[in-house]
Coordinates of C-alpha atoms in Angstrom, one line a residue:
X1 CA 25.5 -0.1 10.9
X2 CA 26.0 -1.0 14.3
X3 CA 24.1 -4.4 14.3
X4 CA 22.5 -6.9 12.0
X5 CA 19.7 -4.9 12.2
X6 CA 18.8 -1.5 10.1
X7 CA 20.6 1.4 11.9
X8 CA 19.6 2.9 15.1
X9 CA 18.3 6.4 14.2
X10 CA 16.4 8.4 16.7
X11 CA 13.6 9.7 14.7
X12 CA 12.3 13.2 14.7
X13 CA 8.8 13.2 16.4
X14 CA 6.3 16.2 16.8
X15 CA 3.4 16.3 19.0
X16 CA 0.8 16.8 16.5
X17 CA -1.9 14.4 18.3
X18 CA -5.2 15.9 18.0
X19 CA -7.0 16.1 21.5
X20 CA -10.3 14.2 20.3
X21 CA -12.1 15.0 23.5
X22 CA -11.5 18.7 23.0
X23 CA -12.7 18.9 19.4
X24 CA -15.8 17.6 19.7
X25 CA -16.8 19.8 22.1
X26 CA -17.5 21.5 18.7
X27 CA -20.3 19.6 17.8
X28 CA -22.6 19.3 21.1
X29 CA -25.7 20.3 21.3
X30 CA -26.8 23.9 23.0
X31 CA -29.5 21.7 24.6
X32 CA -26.7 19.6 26.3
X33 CA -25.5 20.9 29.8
X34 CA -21.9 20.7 30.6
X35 CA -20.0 22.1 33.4
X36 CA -18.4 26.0 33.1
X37 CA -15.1 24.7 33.6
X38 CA -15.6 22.8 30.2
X39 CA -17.3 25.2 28.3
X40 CA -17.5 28.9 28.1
X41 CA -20.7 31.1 26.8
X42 CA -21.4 34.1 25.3
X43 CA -25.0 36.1 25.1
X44 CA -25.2 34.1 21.3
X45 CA -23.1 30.9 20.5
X46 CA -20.9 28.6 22.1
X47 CA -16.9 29.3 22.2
X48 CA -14.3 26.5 22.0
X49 CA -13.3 24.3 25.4
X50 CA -10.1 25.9 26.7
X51 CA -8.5 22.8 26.9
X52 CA -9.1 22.2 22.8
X53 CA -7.5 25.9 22.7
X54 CA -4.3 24.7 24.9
X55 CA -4.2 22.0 22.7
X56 CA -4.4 23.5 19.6
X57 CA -1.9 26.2 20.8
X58 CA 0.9 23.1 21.6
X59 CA 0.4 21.4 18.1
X60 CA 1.1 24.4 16.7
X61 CA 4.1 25.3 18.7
X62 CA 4.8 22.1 17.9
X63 CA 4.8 22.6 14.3
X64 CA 6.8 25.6 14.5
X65 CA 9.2 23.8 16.7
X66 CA 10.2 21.5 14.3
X67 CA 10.0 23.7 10.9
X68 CA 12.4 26.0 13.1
X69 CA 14.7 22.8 13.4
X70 CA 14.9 21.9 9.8
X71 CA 15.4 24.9 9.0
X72 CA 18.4 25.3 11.4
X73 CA 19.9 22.3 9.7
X74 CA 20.0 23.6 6.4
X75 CA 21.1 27.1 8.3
X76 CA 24.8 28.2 7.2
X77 CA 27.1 29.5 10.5
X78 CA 30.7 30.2 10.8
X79 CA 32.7 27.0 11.3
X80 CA 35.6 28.8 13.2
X81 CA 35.0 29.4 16.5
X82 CA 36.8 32.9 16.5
X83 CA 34.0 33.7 13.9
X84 CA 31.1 32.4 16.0
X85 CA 32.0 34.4 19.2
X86 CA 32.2 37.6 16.9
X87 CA 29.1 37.0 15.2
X88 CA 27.7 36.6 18.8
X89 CA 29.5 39.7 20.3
X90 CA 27.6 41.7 17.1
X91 CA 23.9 40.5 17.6
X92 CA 24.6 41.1 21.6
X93 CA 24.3 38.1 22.8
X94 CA 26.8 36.7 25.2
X95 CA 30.2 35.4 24.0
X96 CA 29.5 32.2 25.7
X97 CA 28.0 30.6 28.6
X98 CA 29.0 28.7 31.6
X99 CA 30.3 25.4 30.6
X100 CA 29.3 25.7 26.7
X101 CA 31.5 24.2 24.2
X102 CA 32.5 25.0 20.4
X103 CA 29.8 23.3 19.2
X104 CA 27.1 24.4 21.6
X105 CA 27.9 27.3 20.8
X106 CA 27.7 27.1 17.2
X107 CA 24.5 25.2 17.7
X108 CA 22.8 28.6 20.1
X109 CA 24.2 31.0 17.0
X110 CA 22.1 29.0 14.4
X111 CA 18.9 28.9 16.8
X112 CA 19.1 32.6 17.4
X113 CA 20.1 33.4 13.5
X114 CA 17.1 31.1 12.5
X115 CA 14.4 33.3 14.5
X116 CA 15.8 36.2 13.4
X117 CA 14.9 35.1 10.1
X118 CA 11.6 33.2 11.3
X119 CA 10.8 37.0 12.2
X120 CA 12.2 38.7 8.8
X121 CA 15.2 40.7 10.5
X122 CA 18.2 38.4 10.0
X123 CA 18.9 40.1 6.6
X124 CA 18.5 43.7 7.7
X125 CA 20.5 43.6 10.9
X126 CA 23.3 41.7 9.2
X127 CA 23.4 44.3 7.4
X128 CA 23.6 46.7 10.0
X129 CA 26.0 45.3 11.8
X130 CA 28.4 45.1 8.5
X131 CA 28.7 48.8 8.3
X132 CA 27.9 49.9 11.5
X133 CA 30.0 47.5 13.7
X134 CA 31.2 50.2 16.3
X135 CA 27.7 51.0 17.2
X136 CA 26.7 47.6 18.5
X137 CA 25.4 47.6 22.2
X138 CA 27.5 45.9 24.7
X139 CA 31.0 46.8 22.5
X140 CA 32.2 49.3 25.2
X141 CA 32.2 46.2 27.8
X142 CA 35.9 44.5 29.0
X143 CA 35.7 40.9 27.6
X144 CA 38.3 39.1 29.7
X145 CA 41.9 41.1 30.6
X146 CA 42.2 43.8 28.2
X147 CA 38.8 43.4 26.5
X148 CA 38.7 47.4 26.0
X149 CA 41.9 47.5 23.7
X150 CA 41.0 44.9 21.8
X151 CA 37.6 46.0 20.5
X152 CA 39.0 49.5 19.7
X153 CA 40.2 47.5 16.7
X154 CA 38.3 45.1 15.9
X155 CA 39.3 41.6 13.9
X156 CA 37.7 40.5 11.3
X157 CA 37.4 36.8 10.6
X158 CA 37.0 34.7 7.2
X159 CA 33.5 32.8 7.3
X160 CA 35.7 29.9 5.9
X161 CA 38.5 27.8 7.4
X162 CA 41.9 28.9 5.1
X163 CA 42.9 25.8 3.0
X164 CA 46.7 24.6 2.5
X165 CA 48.5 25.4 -0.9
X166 CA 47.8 22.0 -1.7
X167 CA 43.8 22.5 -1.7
X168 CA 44.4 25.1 -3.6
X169 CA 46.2 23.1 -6.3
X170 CA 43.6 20.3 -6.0
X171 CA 40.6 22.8 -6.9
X172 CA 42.8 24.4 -9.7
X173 CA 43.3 20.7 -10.9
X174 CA 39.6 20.1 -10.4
X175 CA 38.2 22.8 -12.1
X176 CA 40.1 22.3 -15.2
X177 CA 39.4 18.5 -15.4
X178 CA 35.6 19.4 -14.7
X179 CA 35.5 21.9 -18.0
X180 CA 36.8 19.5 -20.2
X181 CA 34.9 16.9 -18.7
X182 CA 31.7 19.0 -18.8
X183 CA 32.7 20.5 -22.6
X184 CA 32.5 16.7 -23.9
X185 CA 29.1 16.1 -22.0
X186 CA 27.9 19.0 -23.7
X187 CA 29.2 18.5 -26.8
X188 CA 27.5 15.0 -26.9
X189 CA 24.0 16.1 -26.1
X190 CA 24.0 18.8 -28.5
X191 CA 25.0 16.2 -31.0
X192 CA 22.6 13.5 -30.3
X193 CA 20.2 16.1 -30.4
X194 CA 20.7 17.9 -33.6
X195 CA 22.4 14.7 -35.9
X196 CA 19.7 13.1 -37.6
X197 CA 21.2 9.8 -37.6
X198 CA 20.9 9.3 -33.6
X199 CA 17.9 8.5 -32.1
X200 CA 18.3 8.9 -28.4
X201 CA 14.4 7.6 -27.8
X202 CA 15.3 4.1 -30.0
X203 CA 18.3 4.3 -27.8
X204 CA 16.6 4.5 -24.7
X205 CA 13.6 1.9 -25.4
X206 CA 16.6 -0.8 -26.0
X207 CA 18.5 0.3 -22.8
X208 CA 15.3 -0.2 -21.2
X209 CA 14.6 -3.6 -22.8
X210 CA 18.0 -4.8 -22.0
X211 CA 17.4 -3.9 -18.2
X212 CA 14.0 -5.8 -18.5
X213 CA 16.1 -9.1 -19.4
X214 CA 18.5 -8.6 -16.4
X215 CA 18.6 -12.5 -14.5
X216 CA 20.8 -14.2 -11.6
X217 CA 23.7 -15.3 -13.4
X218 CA 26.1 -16.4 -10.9
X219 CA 26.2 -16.5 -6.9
X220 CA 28.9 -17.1 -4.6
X221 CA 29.2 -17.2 -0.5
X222 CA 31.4 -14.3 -0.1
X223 CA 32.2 -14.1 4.0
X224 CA 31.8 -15.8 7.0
X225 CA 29.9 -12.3 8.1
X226 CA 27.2 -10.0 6.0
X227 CA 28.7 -7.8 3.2
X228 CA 28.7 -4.1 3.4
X229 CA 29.9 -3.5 0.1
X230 CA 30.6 -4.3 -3.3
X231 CA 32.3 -2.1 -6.3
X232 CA 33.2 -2.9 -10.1
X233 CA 36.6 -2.2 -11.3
X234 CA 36.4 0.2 -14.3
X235 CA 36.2 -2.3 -17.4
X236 CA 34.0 -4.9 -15.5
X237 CA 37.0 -7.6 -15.3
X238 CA 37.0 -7.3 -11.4
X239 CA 34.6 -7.3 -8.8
X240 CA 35.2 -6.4 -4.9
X241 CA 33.5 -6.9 -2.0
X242 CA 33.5 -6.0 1.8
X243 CA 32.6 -7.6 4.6
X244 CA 31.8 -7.2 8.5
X245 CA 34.8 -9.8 9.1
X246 CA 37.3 -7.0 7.9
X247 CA 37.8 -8.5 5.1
X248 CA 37.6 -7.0 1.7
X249 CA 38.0 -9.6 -1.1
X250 CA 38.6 -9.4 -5.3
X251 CA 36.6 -11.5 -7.7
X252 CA 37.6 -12.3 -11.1
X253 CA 34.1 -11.5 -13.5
X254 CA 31.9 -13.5 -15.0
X255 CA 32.8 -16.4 -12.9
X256 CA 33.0 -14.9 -9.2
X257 CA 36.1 -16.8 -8.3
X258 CA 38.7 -15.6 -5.3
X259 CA 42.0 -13.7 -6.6
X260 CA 43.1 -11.6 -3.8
X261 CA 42.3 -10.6 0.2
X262 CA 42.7 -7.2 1.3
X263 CA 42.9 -8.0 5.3
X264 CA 44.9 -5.5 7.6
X265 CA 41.7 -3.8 9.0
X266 CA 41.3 -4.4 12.5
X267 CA 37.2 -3.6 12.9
X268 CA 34.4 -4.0 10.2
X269 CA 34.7 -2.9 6.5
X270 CA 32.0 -0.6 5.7
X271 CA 32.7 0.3 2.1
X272 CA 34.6 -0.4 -1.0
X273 CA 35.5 0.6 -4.3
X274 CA 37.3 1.1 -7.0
X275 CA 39.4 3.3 -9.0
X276 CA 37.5 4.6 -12.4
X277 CA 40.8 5.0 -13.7
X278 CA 43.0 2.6 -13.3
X279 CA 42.1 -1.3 -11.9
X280 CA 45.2 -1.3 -10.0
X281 CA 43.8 0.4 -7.3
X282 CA 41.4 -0.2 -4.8
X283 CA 40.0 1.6 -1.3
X284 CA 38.5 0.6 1.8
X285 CA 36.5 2.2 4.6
X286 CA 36.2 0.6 7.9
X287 CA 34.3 1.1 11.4
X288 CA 38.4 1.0 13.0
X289 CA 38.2 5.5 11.6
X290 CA 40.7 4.8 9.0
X291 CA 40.7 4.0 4.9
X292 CA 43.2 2.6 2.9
X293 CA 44.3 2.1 -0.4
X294 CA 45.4 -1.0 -1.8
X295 CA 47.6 -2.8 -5.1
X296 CA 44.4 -4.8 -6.0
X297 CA 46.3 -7.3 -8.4
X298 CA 49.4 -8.0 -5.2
X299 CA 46.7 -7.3 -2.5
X300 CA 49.6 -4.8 -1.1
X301 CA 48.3 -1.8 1.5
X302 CA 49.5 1.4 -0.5
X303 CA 48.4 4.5 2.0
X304 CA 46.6 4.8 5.3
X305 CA 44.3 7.6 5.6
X306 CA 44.2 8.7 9.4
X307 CA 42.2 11.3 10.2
X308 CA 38.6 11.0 11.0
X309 CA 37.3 10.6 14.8
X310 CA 34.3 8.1 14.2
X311 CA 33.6 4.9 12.1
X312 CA 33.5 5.6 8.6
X313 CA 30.4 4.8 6.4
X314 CA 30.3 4.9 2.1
X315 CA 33.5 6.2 0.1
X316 CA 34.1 7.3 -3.1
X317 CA 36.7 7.9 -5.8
X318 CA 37.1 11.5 -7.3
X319 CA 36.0 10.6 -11.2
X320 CA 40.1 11.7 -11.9
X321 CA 41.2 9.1 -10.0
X322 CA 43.5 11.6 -8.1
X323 CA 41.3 11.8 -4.7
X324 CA 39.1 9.7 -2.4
X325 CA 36.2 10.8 -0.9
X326 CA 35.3 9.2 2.9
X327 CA 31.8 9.7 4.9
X328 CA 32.1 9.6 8.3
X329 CA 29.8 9.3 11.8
X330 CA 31.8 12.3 13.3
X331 CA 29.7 14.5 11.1
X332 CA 32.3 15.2 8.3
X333 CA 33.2 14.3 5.2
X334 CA 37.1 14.5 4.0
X335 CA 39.1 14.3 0.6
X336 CA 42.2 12.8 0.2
X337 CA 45.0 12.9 -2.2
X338 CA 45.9 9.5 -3.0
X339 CA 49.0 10.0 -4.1
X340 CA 50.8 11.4 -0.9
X341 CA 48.1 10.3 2.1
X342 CA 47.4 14.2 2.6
X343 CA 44.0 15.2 3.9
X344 CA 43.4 18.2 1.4
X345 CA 39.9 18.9 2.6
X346 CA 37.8 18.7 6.1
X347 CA 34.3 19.4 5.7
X348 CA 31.5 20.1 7.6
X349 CA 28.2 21.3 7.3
X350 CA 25.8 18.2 8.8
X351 CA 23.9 18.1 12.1
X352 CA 24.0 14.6 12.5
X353 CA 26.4 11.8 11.3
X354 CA 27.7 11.2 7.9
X355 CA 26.9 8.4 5.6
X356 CA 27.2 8.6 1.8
X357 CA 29.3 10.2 -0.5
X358 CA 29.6 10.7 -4.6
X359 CA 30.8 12.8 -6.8
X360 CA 29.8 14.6 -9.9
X361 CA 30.4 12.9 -13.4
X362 CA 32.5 15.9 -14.7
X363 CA 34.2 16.0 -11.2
X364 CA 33.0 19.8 -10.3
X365 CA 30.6 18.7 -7.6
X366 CA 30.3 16.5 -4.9
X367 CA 27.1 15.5 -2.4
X368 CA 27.2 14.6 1.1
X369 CA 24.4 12.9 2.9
X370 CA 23.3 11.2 6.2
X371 CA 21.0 11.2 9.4
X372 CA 20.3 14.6 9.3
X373 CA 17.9 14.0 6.1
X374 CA 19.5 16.4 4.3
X375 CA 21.3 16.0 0.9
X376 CA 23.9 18.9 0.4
X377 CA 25.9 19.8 -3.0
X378 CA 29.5 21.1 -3.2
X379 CA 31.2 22.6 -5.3
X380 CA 34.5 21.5 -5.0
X381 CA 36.0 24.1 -7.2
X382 CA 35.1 26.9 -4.6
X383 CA 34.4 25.0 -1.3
X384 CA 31.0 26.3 -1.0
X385 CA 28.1 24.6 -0.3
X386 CA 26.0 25.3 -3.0
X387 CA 22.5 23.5 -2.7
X388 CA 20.6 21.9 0.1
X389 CA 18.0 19.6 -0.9
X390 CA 15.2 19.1 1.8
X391 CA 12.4 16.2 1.8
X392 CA 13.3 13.4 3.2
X393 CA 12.1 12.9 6.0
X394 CA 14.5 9.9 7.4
X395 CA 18.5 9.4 7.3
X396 CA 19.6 9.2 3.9
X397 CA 21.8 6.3 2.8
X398 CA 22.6 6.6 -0.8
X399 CA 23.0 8.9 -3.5
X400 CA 24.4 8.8 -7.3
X401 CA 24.4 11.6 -9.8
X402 CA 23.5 10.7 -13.1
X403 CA 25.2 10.6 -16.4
X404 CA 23.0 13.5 -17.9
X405 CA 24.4 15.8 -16.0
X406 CA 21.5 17.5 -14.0
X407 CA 20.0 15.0 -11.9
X408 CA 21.1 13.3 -8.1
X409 CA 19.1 10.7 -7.1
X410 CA 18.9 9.5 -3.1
X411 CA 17.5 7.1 -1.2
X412 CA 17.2 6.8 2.9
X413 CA 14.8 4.7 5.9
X414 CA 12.0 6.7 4.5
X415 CA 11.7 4.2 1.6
X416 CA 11.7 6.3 -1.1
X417 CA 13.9 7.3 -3.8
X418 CA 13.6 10.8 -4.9
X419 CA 14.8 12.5 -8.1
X420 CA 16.2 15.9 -7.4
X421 CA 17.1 18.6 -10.2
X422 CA 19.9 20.8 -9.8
X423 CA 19.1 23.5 -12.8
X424 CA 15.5 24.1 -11.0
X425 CA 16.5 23.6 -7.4
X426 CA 14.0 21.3 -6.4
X427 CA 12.5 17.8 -6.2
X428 CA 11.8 16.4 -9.4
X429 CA 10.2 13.4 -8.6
X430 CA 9.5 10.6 -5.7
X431 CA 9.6 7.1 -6.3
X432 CA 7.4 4.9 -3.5
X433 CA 10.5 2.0 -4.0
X434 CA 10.3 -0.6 -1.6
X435 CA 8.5 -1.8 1.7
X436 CA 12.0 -1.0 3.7
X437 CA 14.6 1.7 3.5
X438 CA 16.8 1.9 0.7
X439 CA 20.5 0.8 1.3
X440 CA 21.8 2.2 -2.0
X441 CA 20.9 3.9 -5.4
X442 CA 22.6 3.5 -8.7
X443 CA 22.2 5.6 -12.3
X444 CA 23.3 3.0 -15.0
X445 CA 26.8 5.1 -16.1
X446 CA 26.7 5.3 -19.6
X447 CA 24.0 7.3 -20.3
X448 CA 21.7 7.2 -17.1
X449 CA 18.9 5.2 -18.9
X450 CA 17.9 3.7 -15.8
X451 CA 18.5 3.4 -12.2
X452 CA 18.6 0.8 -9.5
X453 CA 17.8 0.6 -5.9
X454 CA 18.5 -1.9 -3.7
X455 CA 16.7 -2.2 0.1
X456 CA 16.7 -4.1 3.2
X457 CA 12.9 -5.8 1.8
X458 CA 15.4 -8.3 0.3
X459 CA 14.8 -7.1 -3.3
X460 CA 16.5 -4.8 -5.8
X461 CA 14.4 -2.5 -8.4
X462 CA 15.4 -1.3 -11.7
X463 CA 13.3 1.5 -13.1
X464 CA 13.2 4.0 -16.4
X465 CA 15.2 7.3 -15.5
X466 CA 12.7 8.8 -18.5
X467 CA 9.8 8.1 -16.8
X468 CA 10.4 6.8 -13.4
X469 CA 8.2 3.0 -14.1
X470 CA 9.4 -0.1 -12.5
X471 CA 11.2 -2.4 -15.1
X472 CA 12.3 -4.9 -13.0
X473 CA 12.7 -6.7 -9.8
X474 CA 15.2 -8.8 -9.1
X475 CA 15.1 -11.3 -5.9
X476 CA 17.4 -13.9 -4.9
X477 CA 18.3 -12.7 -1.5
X478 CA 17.6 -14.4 1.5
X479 CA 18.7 -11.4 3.5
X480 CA 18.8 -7.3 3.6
X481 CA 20.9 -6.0 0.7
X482 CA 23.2 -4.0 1.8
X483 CA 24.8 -2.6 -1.3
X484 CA 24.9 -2.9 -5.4
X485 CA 27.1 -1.7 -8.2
X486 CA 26.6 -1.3 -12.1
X487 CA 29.6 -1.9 -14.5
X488 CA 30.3 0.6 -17.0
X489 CA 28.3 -0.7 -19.9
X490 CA 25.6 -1.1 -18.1
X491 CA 25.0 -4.9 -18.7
X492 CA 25.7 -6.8 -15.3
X493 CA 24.6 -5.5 -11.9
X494 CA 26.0 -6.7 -8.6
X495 CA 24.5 -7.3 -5.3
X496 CA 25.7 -7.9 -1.5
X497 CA 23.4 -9.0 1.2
X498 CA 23.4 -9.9 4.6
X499 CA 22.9 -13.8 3.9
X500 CA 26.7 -12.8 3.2
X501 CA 26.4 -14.2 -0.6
X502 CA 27.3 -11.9 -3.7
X503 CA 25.4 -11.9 -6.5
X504 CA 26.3 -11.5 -10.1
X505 CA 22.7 -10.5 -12.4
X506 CA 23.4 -10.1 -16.5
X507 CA 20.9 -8.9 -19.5
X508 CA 20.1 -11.5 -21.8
X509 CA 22.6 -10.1 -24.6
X510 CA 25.3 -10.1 -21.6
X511 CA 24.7 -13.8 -21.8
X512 CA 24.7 -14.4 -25.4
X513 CA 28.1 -12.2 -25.7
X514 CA 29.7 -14.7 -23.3
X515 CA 28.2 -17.8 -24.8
X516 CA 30.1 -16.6 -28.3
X517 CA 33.6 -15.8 -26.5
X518 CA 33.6 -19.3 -24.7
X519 CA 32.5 -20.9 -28.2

């Protein structure tokens, strides 16, 4: 966020104004003269003006304008550039053109690969050209010194960038984390549904009655500047927050008092959070292109992560505890191995910048979203990008996966939250949330009963994850909150805002547990 204000996002605008003069030219009276040049006549009726035919013709070039955009967004195109000029050479098109760069030229293969599907013969020629490469037009031409020798053999070129042996390890260490991970999710729901002793519905009315009982419990000035971020460590002892000071700071929970400072940043911190494994660690991202990890009981800088080319946004540990996730503005997101510094993964795969990050409860998968409106899904396993969820029609700024397994919930500028499904592909369900866009979304992790939002309006939103109601609104902010965080047993709820205060919010049983321990 460059200012104090929401972030500068040039909309996407189509020219979709009706021309009022020309349509009701529709409804005049025969008896009415008007001038030829306004109307033509046949023998038996009236036609339409042709300026209400011009216009109708640009709103609907218009409209084809833009669908061809989104869909060019969600398009999939080689990210080597060797690739790109070959898929080029094999649709005849020029190599590349005066002056164009690698990502122009990426950007013209996607616009001519979306009309070739807009007119139904992307499949077929791709086809085409796979077994009948040598026949291509324009392959007996010299491309450069010795252009005739080379395409008597022509190279073939993976569609994906080759990884480093230790990617490779990391996905074999991924995928067999995720199975076990995703064999004791299983296991539990098939339990909870066939023992007759649970009751997931009583379950889910006291979840929901707890959340209803959430109130401000504690709040604390926590910068001299407005807080970007906030993050519980894993057993809810710990809280952290970031700030645009550079500053990230530790608070000891339920009493939001100072124990460390994490301060060797030299620009804004944008993100924070911590470990799920082990409260000993803790990572920052910051507008200065770097994130580091950090001792978070010495306040001691551990690694520096040096790699991306823009300010950082949202980050995110790998549920193993092994890898950190970063967002970035320079359209990428990246994975780290904590343990060495190494940057194991560089992905693209966005049009516009990067802002939010999270993983997969069983670790398999990972989701990616920013100002391009789109939400994407990766399978970290394979590398491939294996969903692309379309509807919102703003930047998106936050997403979470829930507990259950099957659902990703995001929120953006648009001011809705919306529930997608990843077994049927699709939008489940859109939540009208707040009056301004949506800073960040949260599943409560135990079971998912419920999820939070928290917007810029100044408020934050709990509603049922069965049936998407509003439980609860919490408001204490002065300012836009910027971020929020759950701890694991889903009983206090944290909040940053602009007014630069933290927030501590706690059920009513969260209350009476800590009335007993002090007694």
């Amino acid at each position: 966020m460059a200012g104090d204000g929401e972030i500068d996002v040039d909309p996407i605008t189509t020219n979709a104004e009706e021309d009022h003069h020309g349509s009701l030219s529709n409804f005049i009276s025969p008896s009415v003269k008007q001038p030829p040049s306004a109307i033509t006549t046949t023998t038996d009726e009236y036609e339409v003006s042709e300026e209400s035919r011009l216009a109708q013709e640009r709103q609907e070039k218009a409209v084809r304008d833009f669908l061809m955009k989104r869909r060019a967004q969600a398009m999939a195109v080689p990210t080597n550039d060797l690739a790109v000029c070959s898929r080029l050479r094999k649709l005849g098109e020029p190599v590349t053109l005066f002056g164009e760069r690698e990502m122009e030229r990426r950007d013209r293969l996607r616009s001519i690969m979306v009309k070739l599907e807009a007119e139904g013969q992307l499949e077929r020629i791709l086809k085409e050209l796979d077994g009948n490469f040598e026949s291509m037009p324009g392959m007996e031409e010299d491309v450069g010194v010795g252009g005739e020798e080379e395409l008597e053999a022509p190279l073939t070129y993976p569609f994906y960038t080759e990884g480093t042996k230790d990617l490779l390890d990391a996905r074999l260490e991924m995928a067999r984390y995720s199975i076990e991970r995703a064999k004791h999710r299983l296991d539990r729901a098939r339990r909870r549904r066939d023992d007759p002793d649970e009751d997931p519905e009583t379950e889910n009315e006291y979840a929901v009655k707890q959340a209803a009982s959430i109130e401000l419990q504690c709040s604390e000035m926590g910068d001299g500047r407005p807080l970007s971020g906030c993050s519980f460590s894993h057993d809810g002892s710990m809280l952290a927050t970031s700030s645009w000071s550079g500053i990230a700071k530790i608070w000891s929970v339920p009493d939001i008092k100072k124990v460390v400072f994490l301060k060797y940043h030299k620009e804004r911190v944008t993100d924070v959070s911590f470990s799920p494994t082990d409260n000993n660690f803790i990572a920052t991202g910051s507008v200065d292109q770097t994130a580091k990890l950090w001792n978070s009981t010495k306040g001691t800088l551990l690694r520096n992560f040096n790699g991306h080319t823009d300010r950082l946004a949202r980050i995110a540990f790998h549920p193993s505890g092994n890898y950190l996730g970063t967002a970035s503005f320079d359209k990428t997101w990246r994975l780290w191995d904590i343990t060495t510094g190494a940057e194991l993964l560089y992905q693209e795969g966005h049009s516009r910048s990067l802002y939010t990050i999270c993983f997969h409860g069983d670790g398999s998968l990972a989701a990616s979203c920013g100002l391009d409106s789109i939400a994407r899904v990766w399978d970290l396993r394979t590398g491939k990008s294996i969903l692309v969820f379309e509807g919102h029609v703003k930047p998106i700024l936050g997403a979470c996966f829930s507990p259950n397994g099957y659902h990703l919930a995001t929120g953006g500028e648009d001011n809705t939250c919306r529930i997608w499904d990843l077994r049927k592909r699709k939008s489940l369900y859109i939540i009208p949330a707040h009056s301004r866009l949506i800073s960040q979304v949260k599943y409560e992790p135990q079971e998912g009963y419920f999820l939070a939002t928290a917007s810029f309006d100044t408020s934050v939103k709990i509603w049922s994850a069965k049936d998407f109601k509003p439980i609860k609104t919490l408001l204490a902010h002065e300012e836009k909150i910027s971020s929020l965080d759950i701890t694991g047993d889903g009983q206090q709820l944290a909040t940053v805002a602009f007014d630069r205060t933290v927030k501590l919010w706690a059920s009513a049983t969260s209350y009476k547990d800590q009335d007993m321990n002090g007694d």
